[in-house]
PDB file of C-alpha atoms in Angstrom:
ATOM      1  CA  UNK I 236       0.000   0.000   0.000  1.00  0.00           C
ATOM      2  CA  UNK I 237       2.883   2.326   0.842  1.00  0.00           C
ATOM      3  CA  UNK I 238       4.466   1.612  -2.552  1.00  0.00           C
ATOM      4  CA  UNK I 239       1.208   2.490  -4.318  1.00  0.00           C
ATOM      5  CA  UNK I 240       0.979   5.799  -2.438  1.00  0.00           C
ATOM      6  CA  UNK I 241       4.601   6.600  -3.339  1.00  0.00           C
ATOM      7  CA  UNK I 242       3.959   5.978  -7.022  1.00  0.00           C
ATOM      8  CA  UNK I 243       0.834   8.124  -6.875  1.00  0.00           C
ATOM      9  CA  UNK I 244       2.758  10.916  -5.172  1.00  0.00           C
ATOM     10  CA  UNK I 245       5.516  10.797  -7.775  1.00  0.00           C
ATOM     11  CA  UNK I 246       2.943  10.891 -10.565  1.00  0.00           C
ATOM     12  CA  UNK I 247       1.220  13.871  -9.003  1.00  0.00           C
ATOM     13  CA  UNK I 248       4.543  15.647  -8.558  1.00  0.00           C
ATOM     14  CA  UNK I 249       5.408  15.089 -12.213  1.00  0.00           C
ATOM     15  CA  UNK I 250       1.997  16.401 -13.249  1.00  0.00           C
ATOM     16  CA  UNK I 251       2.409  19.506 -11.100  1.00  0.00           C
ATOM     17  CA  UNK I 252       5.874  20.018 -12.550  1.00  0.00           C
ATOM     18  CA  UNK I 253       4.534  19.874 -16.109  1.00  0.00           C
ATOM     19  CA  UNK I 254       1.740  22.291 -15.192  1.00  0.00           C
ATOM     20  CA  UNK I 255       4.142  24.776 -13.634  1.00  0.00           C
ATOM     21  CA  UNK I 256       6.436  24.524 -16.663  1.00  0.00           C
ATOM     22  CA  UNK I 257       3.506  25.163 -18.982  1.00  0.00           C
ATOM     23  CA  UNK I 258       2.468  28.199 -16.938  1.00  0.00           C
ATOM     24  CA  UNK I 259       6.045  29.525 -16.940  1.00  0.00           C
ATOM     25  CA  UNK I 260       6.268  29.156 -20.715  1.00  0.00           C
ATOM     26  CA  UNK I 261       2.980  31.021 -21.113  1.00  0.00           C
ATOM     27  CA  UNK I 262       4.260  33.811 -18.863  1.00  0.00           C
ATOM     28  CA  UNK I 263       7.460  34.026 -20.904  1.00  0.00           C
ATOM     29  CA  UNK I 264       5.423  34.170 -24.114  1.00  0.00           C
ATOM     30  CA  UNK I 265       3.334  37.049 -22.750  1.00  0.00           C
ATOM     31  CA  UNK I 266       6.437  38.911 -21.564  1.00  0.00           C
ATOM     32  CA  UNK I 267       8.052  38.364 -24.970  1.00  0.00           C
ATOM     33  CA  UNK I 268       5.018  39.849 -26.715  1.00  0.00           C
ATOM     34  CA  UNK I 269       5.030  42.859 -24.374  1.00  0.00           C
ATOM     35  CA  UNK I 270       8.749  43.238 -25.032  1.00  0.00           C
ATOM     36  CA  UNK I 271       8.244  43.398 -28.800  1.00  0.00           C
ATOM     37  CA  UNK I 272       5.503  46.000 -28.371  1.00  0.00           C
ATOM     38  CA  UNK I 273       7.785  48.183 -26.226  1.00  0.00           C
ATOM     39  CA  UNK I 274      10.679  47.774 -28.653  1.00  0.00           C
ATOM     40  CA  UNK I 275       8.453  48.774 -31.554  1.00  0.00           C
ATOM     41  CA  UNK I 276       6.992  51.806 -29.778  1.00  0.00           C
ATOM     42  CA  UNK I 277      10.410  53.118 -28.755  1.00  0.00           C
ATOM     43  CA  UNK I 278      11.737  52.632 -32.283  1.00  0.00           C
ATOM     44  CA  UNK I 279       8.768  54.529 -33.722  1.00  0.00           C
ATOM     45  CA  UNK I 280       9.175  57.353 -31.217  1.00  0.00           C
ATOM     46  CA  UNK I 281      12.879  57.931 -31.881  1.00  0.00           C
ATOM     47  CA  UNK I 282      12.345  57.687 -35.625  1.00  0.00           C
ATOM     48  CA  UNK I 283       9.642  60.359 -35.375  1.00  0.00           C
ATOM     49  CA  UNK I 284      11.826  62.488 -33.089  1.00  0.00           C
ATOM     50  CA  UNK I 285      14.765  62.185 -35.451  1.00  0.00           C
ATOM     51  CA  UNK I 286      12.617  63.122 -38.412  1.00  0.00           C
ATOM     52  CA  UNK I 287      11.230  66.185 -36.605  1.00  0.00           C
ATOM     53  CA  UNK I 288      14.833  67.314 -36.079  1.00  0.00           C
ATOM     54  CA  UNK I 289      15.826  66.451 -39.666  1.00  0.00           C
ATOM     55  CA  UNK I 290      18.067  63.630 -38.424  1.00  0.00           C
ATOM     56  CA  UNK I 291      20.747  66.149 -37.527  1.00  0.00           C
ATOM     57  CA  UNK I 292      23.526  65.950 -34.930  1.00  0.00           C
ATOM     58  CA  UNK I 293      22.435  64.400 -31.615  1.00  0.00           C
ATOM     59  CA  UNK I 294      19.086  63.333 -33.071  1.00  0.00           C
ATOM     60  CA  UNK I 295      20.859  61.021 -35.520  1.00  0.00           C
ATOM     61  CA  UNK I 296      23.206  59.765 -32.793  1.00  0.00           C
ATOM     62  CA  UNK I 297      20.241  58.922 -30.574  1.00  0.00           C
ATOM     63  CA  UNK I 298      18.331  57.220 -33.388  1.00  0.00           C
ATOM     64  CA  UNK I 299      21.255  55.045 -34.492  1.00  0.00           C
ATOM     65  CA  UNK I 300      22.071  54.051 -30.911  1.00  0.00           C
ATOM     66  CA  UNK I 301      18.489  53.198 -30.016  1.00  0.00           C
ATOM     67  CA  UNK I 302      17.858  51.216 -33.208  1.00  0.00           C
ATOM     68  CA  UNK I 303      21.221  49.487 -32.831  1.00  0.00           C
ATOM     69  CA  UNK I 304      20.945  48.456 -29.188  1.00  0.00           C
ATOM     70  CA  UNK I 305      17.285  48.780 -28.281  1.00  0.00           C
ATOM     71  CA  UNK I 306      15.933  47.104 -31.412  1.00  0.00           C
ATOM     72  CA  UNK I 307      18.414  45.056 -33.442  1.00  0.00           C
ATOM     73  CA  UNK I 308      20.661  43.754 -30.668  1.00  0.00           C
ATOM     74  CA  UNK I 309      17.667  43.020 -28.464  1.00  0.00           C
ATOM     75  CA  UNK I 310      16.107  41.017 -31.289  1.00  0.00           C
ATOM     76  CA  UNK I 311      19.430  39.280 -31.897  1.00  0.00           C
ATOM     77  CA  UNK I 312      19.641  38.155 -28.281  1.00  0.00           C
ATOM     78  CA  UNK I 313      16.114  36.745 -28.506  1.00  0.00           C
ATOM     79  CA  UNK I 314      16.629  34.987 -31.852  1.00  0.00           C
ATOM     80  CA  UNK I 315      17.119  31.558 -30.222  1.00  0.00           C
ATOM     81  CA  UNK I 316      14.405  32.110 -27.602  1.00  0.00           C
ATOM     82  CA  UNK I 317      11.913  29.229 -27.817  1.00  0.00           C
ATOM     83  CA  UNK I 318       8.887  31.441 -27.112  1.00  0.00           C
ATOM     84  CA  UNK I 319       9.934  34.229 -29.480  1.00  0.00           C
ATOM     85  CA  UNK I 320       7.120  34.244 -32.051  1.00  0.00           C
ATOM     86  CA  UNK I 321       9.317  36.117 -34.558  1.00  0.00           C
ATOM     87  CA  UNK I 322      11.904  33.335 -34.966  1.00  0.00           C
ATOM     88  CA  UNK I 323      10.561  30.164 -33.321  1.00  0.00           C
ATOM     89  CA  UNK I 324       9.445  28.688 -36.655  1.00  0.00           C
ATOM     90  CA  UNK I 325      12.979  28.766 -38.068  1.00  0.00           C
ATOM     91  CA  UNK I 326      15.684  26.115 -37.787  1.00  0.00           C
ATOM     92  CA  UNK I 327      18.620  26.534 -35.410  1.00  0.00           C
ATOM     93  CA  UNK I 328      20.926  27.294 -38.340  1.00  0.00           C
ATOM     94  CA  UNK I 329      18.606  29.999 -39.666  1.00  0.00           C
ATOM     95  CA  UNK I 330      18.242  31.502 -36.186  1.00  0.00           C
ATOM     96  CA  UNK I 331      22.029  31.685 -35.929  1.00  0.00           C
ATOM     97  CA  UNK I 332      22.203  33.538 -39.247  1.00  0.00           C
ATOM     98  CA  UNK I 333      19.488  35.951 -38.123  1.00  0.00           C
ATOM     99  CA  UNK I 334      21.364  36.475 -34.860  1.00  0.00           C
ATOM    100  CA  UNK I 335      24.617  37.231 -36.663  1.00  0.00           C
ATOM    101  CA  UNK I 336      23.083  39.617 -39.197  1.00  0.00           C
ATOM    102  CA  UNK I 337      21.165  41.548 -36.547  1.00  0.00           C
ATOM    103  CA  UNK I 338      24.251  41.829 -34.349  1.00  0.00           C
ATOM    104  CA  UNK I 339      26.412  42.982 -37.246  1.00  0.00           C
ATOM    105  CA  UNK I 340      23.952  45.596 -38.527  1.00  0.00           C
ATOM    106  CA  UNK I 341      23.030  46.750 -35.021  1.00  0.00           C
ATOM    107  CA  UNK I 342      26.665  47.032 -33.985  1.00  0.00           C
ATOM    108  CA  UNK I 343      27.542  48.961 -37.144  1.00  0.00           C
ATOM    109  CA  UNK I 344      24.710  51.425 -36.455  1.00  0.00           C
ATOM    110  CA  UNK I 345      25.854  51.898 -32.864  1.00  0.00           C
ATOM    111  CA  UNK I 346      29.458  52.564 -33.876  1.00  0.00           C
ATOM    112  CA  UNK I 347      28.381  54.896 -36.671  1.00  0.00           C
ATOM    113  CA  UNK I 348      26.181  56.806 -34.230  1.00  0.00           C
ATOM    114  CA  UNK I 349      29.058  57.111 -31.755  1.00  0.00           C
ATOM    115  CA  UNK I 350      31.496  58.367 -34.377  1.00  0.00           C
ATOM    116  CA  UNK I 351      28.974  60.907 -35.645  1.00  0.00           C
ATOM    117  CA  UNK I 352      28.548  62.286 -32.113  1.00  0.00           C
ATOM    118  CA  UNK I 353      32.298  62.379 -31.458  1.00  0.00           C
ATOM    119  CA  UNK I 354      32.873  64.343 -34.663  1.00  0.00           C
ATOM    120  CA  UNK I 355      30.338  66.981 -33.581  1.00  0.00           C
ATOM    121  CA  UNK I 356      31.936  67.957 -30.258  1.00  0.00           C
ATOM    122  CA  UNK I 357      35.373  68.944 -29.055  1.00  0.00           C
ATOM    123  CA  UNK I 358      35.072  67.665 -25.473  1.00  0.00           C
ATOM    124  CA  UNK I 359      34.229  63.974 -25.048  1.00  0.00           C
ATOM    125  CA  UNK I 360      33.374  61.459 -22.329  1.00  0.00           C
ATOM    126  CA  UNK I 361      32.871  63.905 -19.451  1.00  0.00           C
ATOM    127  CA  UNK I 362      29.517  62.441 -18.360  1.00  0.00           C
ATOM    128  CA  UNK I 363      28.525  58.958 -17.201  1.00  0.00           C
ATOM    129  CA  UNK I 364      26.530  58.646 -20.407  1.00  0.00           C
ATOM    130  CA  UNK I 365      29.665  59.307 -22.434  1.00  0.00           C
ATOM    131  CA  UNK I 366      32.018  57.174 -20.331  1.00  0.00           C
ATOM    132  CA  UNK I 367      29.791  54.114 -20.218  1.00  0.00           C
ATOM    133  CA  UNK I 368      28.926  54.682 -23.870  1.00  0.00           C
ATOM    134  CA  UNK I 369      32.632  54.512 -24.708  1.00  0.00           C
ATOM    135  CA  UNK I 370      32.932  51.195 -22.865  1.00  0.00           C
ATOM    136  CA  UNK I 371      29.807  49.901 -24.624  1.00  0.00           C
ATOM    137  CA  UNK I 372      31.181  50.830 -28.028  1.00  0.00           C
ATOM    138  CA  UNK I 373      34.531  49.214 -27.282  1.00  0.00           C
ATOM    139  CA  UNK I 374      32.776  45.995 -26.276  1.00  0.00           C
ATOM    140  CA  UNK I 375      30.546  46.265 -29.332  1.00  0.00           C
ATOM    141  CA  UNK I 376      33.530  46.545 -31.650  1.00  0.00           C
ATOM    142  CA  UNK I 377      35.315  43.671 -29.887  1.00  0.00           C
ATOM    143  CA  UNK I 378      32.221  41.449 -30.079  1.00  0.00           C
ATOM    144  CA  UNK I 379      31.710  42.145 -33.776  1.00  0.00           C
ATOM    145  CA  UNK I 380      35.383  41.475 -34.523  1.00  0.00           C
ATOM    146  CA  UNK I 381      35.374  38.267 -32.512  1.00  0.00           C
ATOM    147  CA  UNK I 382      32.172  37.086 -34.162  1.00  0.00           C
ATOM    148  CA  UNK I 383      33.530  37.712 -37.653  1.00  0.00           C
ATOM    149  CA  UNK I 384      36.818  35.926 -36.897  1.00  0.00           C
ATOM    150  CA  UNK I 385      34.977  32.968 -35.390  1.00  0.00           C
ATOM    151  CA  UNK I 386      32.628  32.767 -38.395  1.00  0.00           C
ATOM    152  CA  UNK I 387      35.323  32.861 -41.087  1.00  0.00           C
ATOM    153  CA  UNK I 388      38.182  31.194 -39.196  1.00  0.00           C
ATOM    154  CA  UNK I 389      36.636  28.759 -36.673  1.00  0.00           C
ATOM    155  CA  UNK I 390      39.587  26.347 -36.891  1.00  0.00           C
ATOM    156  CA  UNK I 391      42.002  29.109 -35.905  1.00  0.00           C
ATOM    157  CA  UNK I 392      39.849  30.129 -32.952  1.00  0.00           C
ATOM    158  CA  UNK I 393      39.361  26.541 -31.794  1.00  0.00           C
ATOM    159  CA  UNK I 394      43.127  26.100 -31.630  1.00  0.00           C
ATOM    160  CA  UNK I 395      43.045  28.606 -28.784  1.00  0.00           C
ATOM    161  CA  UNK I 396      39.697  27.836 -27.156  1.00  0.00           C
ATOM    162  CA  UNK I 397      37.430  24.804 -27.173  1.00  0.00           C
ATOM    163  CA  UNK I 398      34.042  25.160 -28.933  1.00  0.00           C
ATOM    164  CA  UNK I 399      32.321  25.165 -25.538  1.00  0.00           C
ATOM    165  CA  UNK I 400      34.611  27.924 -24.298  1.00  0.00           C
ATOM    166  CA  UNK I 401      34.027  29.998 -27.437  1.00  0.00           C
ATOM    167  CA  UNK I 402      30.231  29.767 -27.049  1.00  0.00           C
ATOM    168  CA  UNK I 403      30.478  30.576 -23.350  1.00  0.00           C
ATOM    169  CA  UNK I 404      32.616  33.666 -23.921  1.00  0.00           C
ATOM    170  CA  UNK I 405      30.475  34.819 -26.843  1.00  0.00           C
ATOM    171  CA  UNK I 406      27.369  34.578 -24.659  1.00  0.00           C
ATOM    172  CA  UNK I 407      29.038  36.390 -21.762  1.00  0.00           C
ATOM    173  CA  UNK I 408      30.514  39.226 -23.834  1.00  0.00           C
ATOM    174  CA  UNK I 409      27.210  39.650 -25.663  1.00  0.00           C
ATOM    175  CA  UNK I 410      25.315  40.124 -22.392  1.00  0.00           C
ATOM    176  CA  UNK I 411      27.921  42.557 -21.057  1.00  0.00           C
ATOM    177  CA  UNK I 412      27.848  44.576 -24.291  1.00  0.00           C
ATOM    178  CA  UNK I 413      24.060  44.736 -24.329  1.00  0.00           C
ATOM    179  CA  UNK I 414      23.975  45.696 -20.647  1.00  0.00           C
ATOM    180  CA  UNK I 415      26.419  48.558 -21.170  1.00  0.00           C
ATOM    181  CA  UNK I 416      24.555  49.686 -24.280  1.00  0.00           C
ATOM    182  CA  UNK I 417      21.157  49.744 -22.602  1.00  0.00           C
ATOM    183  CA  UNK I 418      22.634  51.498 -19.550  1.00  0.00           C
ATOM    184  CA  UNK I 419      24.072  54.124 -21.895  1.00  0.00           C
ATOM    185  CA  UNK I 420      20.645  54.665 -23.450  1.00  0.00           C
ATOM    186  CA  UNK I 421      19.058  54.874 -20.000  1.00  0.00           C
ATOM    187  CA  UNK I 422      21.576  57.549 -18.978  1.00  0.00           C
ATOM    188  CA  UNK I 423      20.943  59.286 -22.302  1.00  0.00           C
ATOM    189  CA  UNK I 424      17.440  60.069 -21.080  1.00  0.00           C
ATOM    190  CA  UNK I 425      19.096  62.337 -18.513  1.00  0.00           C
ATOM    191  CA  UNK I 426      21.120  64.439 -20.947  1.00  0.00           C
ATOM    192  CA  UNK I 427      20.473  68.021 -22.060  1.00  0.00           C
ATOM    193  CA  UNK I 428      19.132  66.703 -25.375  1.00  0.00           C
ATOM    194  CA  UNK I 429      16.480  64.602 -23.635  1.00  0.00           C
ATOM    195  CA  UNK I 430      15.421  67.377 -21.264  1.00  0.00           C
ATOM    196  CA  UNK I 431      15.101  69.749 -24.215  1.00  0.00           C
ATOM    197  CA  UNK I 432      12.915  67.568 -26.425  1.00  0.00           C
ATOM    198  CA  UNK I 433      11.113  65.277 -23.950  1.00  0.00           C
ATOM    199  CA  UNK I 434       8.626  66.026 -21.199  1.00  0.00           C
ATOM    200  CA  UNK I 435       9.770  65.009 -17.697  1.00  0.00           C
ATOM    201  CA  UNK I 436       6.832  62.599 -17.360  1.00  0.00           C
ATOM    202  CA  UNK I 437       7.683  60.980 -20.669  1.00  0.00           C
ATOM    203  CA  UNK I 438      11.322  60.548 -19.624  1.00  0.00           C
ATOM    204  CA  UNK I 439      10.118  58.543 -16.625  1.00  0.00           C
ATOM    205  CA  UNK I 440       7.867  56.418 -18.837  1.00  0.00           C
ATOM    206  CA  UNK I 441      10.474  55.702 -21.506  1.00  0.00           C
ATOM    207  CA  UNK I 442      13.086  54.970 -18.828  1.00  0.00           C
ATOM    208  CA  UNK I 443      10.755  52.340 -17.367  1.00  0.00           C
ATOM    209  CA  UNK I 444      10.147  50.927 -20.850  1.00  0.00           C
ATOM    210  CA  UNK I 445      13.897  50.586 -21.403  1.00  0.00           C
ATOM    211  CA  UNK I 446      14.333  48.784 -18.074  1.00  0.00           C
ATOM    212  CA  UNK I 447      11.528  46.378 -18.997  1.00  0.00           C
ATOM    213  CA  UNK I 448      12.959  45.735 -22.466  1.00  0.00           C
ATOM    214  CA  UNK I 449      16.355  45.001 -20.941  1.00  0.00           C
ATOM    215  CA  UNK I 450      14.883  42.671 -18.313  1.00  0.00           C
ATOM    216  CA  UNK I 451      12.632  40.751 -20.713  1.00  0.00           C
ATOM    217  CA  UNK I 452      15.340  40.496 -23.378  1.00  0.00           C
ATOM    218  CA  UNK I 453      17.911  39.108 -20.949  1.00  0.00           C
ATOM    219  CA  UNK I 454      15.781  36.096 -19.992  1.00  0.00           C
ATOM    220  CA  UNK I 455      16.841  34.081 -23.050  1.00  0.00           C
ATOM    221  CA  UNK I 456      20.598  34.855 -23.138  1.00  0.00           C
ATOM    222  CA  UNK I 457      20.917  34.426 -19.366  1.00  0.00           C
ATOM    223  CA  UNK I 458      19.314  30.982 -19.491  1.00  0.00           C
ATOM    224  CA  UNK I 459      21.575  30.102 -22.409  1.00  0.00           C
ATOM    225  CA  UNK I 460      24.579  31.389 -20.462  1.00  0.00           C
ATOM    226  CA  UNK I 461      23.804  29.114 -17.502  1.00  0.00           C
ATOM    227  CA  UNK I 462      23.488  26.110 -19.841  1.00  0.00           C
ATOM    228  CA  UNK I 463      26.771  26.937 -21.590  1.00  0.00           C
ATOM    229  CA  UNK I 464      28.454  27.385 -18.218  1.00  0.00           C
ATOM    230  CA  UNK I 465      27.467  23.848 -17.190  1.00  0.00           C
ATOM    231  CA  UNK I 466      28.571  22.421 -20.538  1.00  0.00           C
ATOM    232  CA  UNK I 467      31.865  24.328 -20.344  1.00  0.00           C
ATOM    233  CA  UNK I 468      32.664  22.796 -16.957  1.00  0.00           C
ATOM    234  CA  UNK I 469      31.983  19.284 -18.227  1.00  0.00           C
ATOM    235  CA  UNK I 470      34.092  19.646 -21.380  1.00  0.00           C
TER     236      UNK I 470
END
């Protein structure tokens, strides 16, 4: 009788586990949908703002940075996310290509936006926005370079690091780069440009939206990072 009760308990536990997993996946799917809505709204807003200012000077810098980090890199980090309705119908190979293209284009836009801003001013990197932005752009350039080398010369890279180590480092550096980039954008909402063209209440709202986009976007790469960390230790 005790054995029967044990089997029943194990069966119930497994059923509860499957139910909780299903609920968690549904929550992730809802959060992913909200994330895409926020990403789209922010992209539309900065495009409209840039157009109203004729895409000149800081307006172009802001647009390129937001599209690069807030849109393309965010989408790149979610490309392998199982609940991401944009890419979940594609094969793993296709998702990897989408990830690479989005990272490359997004990174290029970010760097172009940074260079355009640097060329407009004589004094640089005196604010936290500028200092962290410099670090973000350095990491962005390093990540793009490393990704290109790994794509075209994987044998050379694997002579130095194992495949598991390469994937682990790529995941880690990608999260650090995205974190620095999104922090730079967040601090950008507290610059003279933002205070001049945005209402204080809207700055609070868009700051919250950026925090939510960052949080929701990081779910997928952080889970992948933990998996790669375990695999790296075993290899």
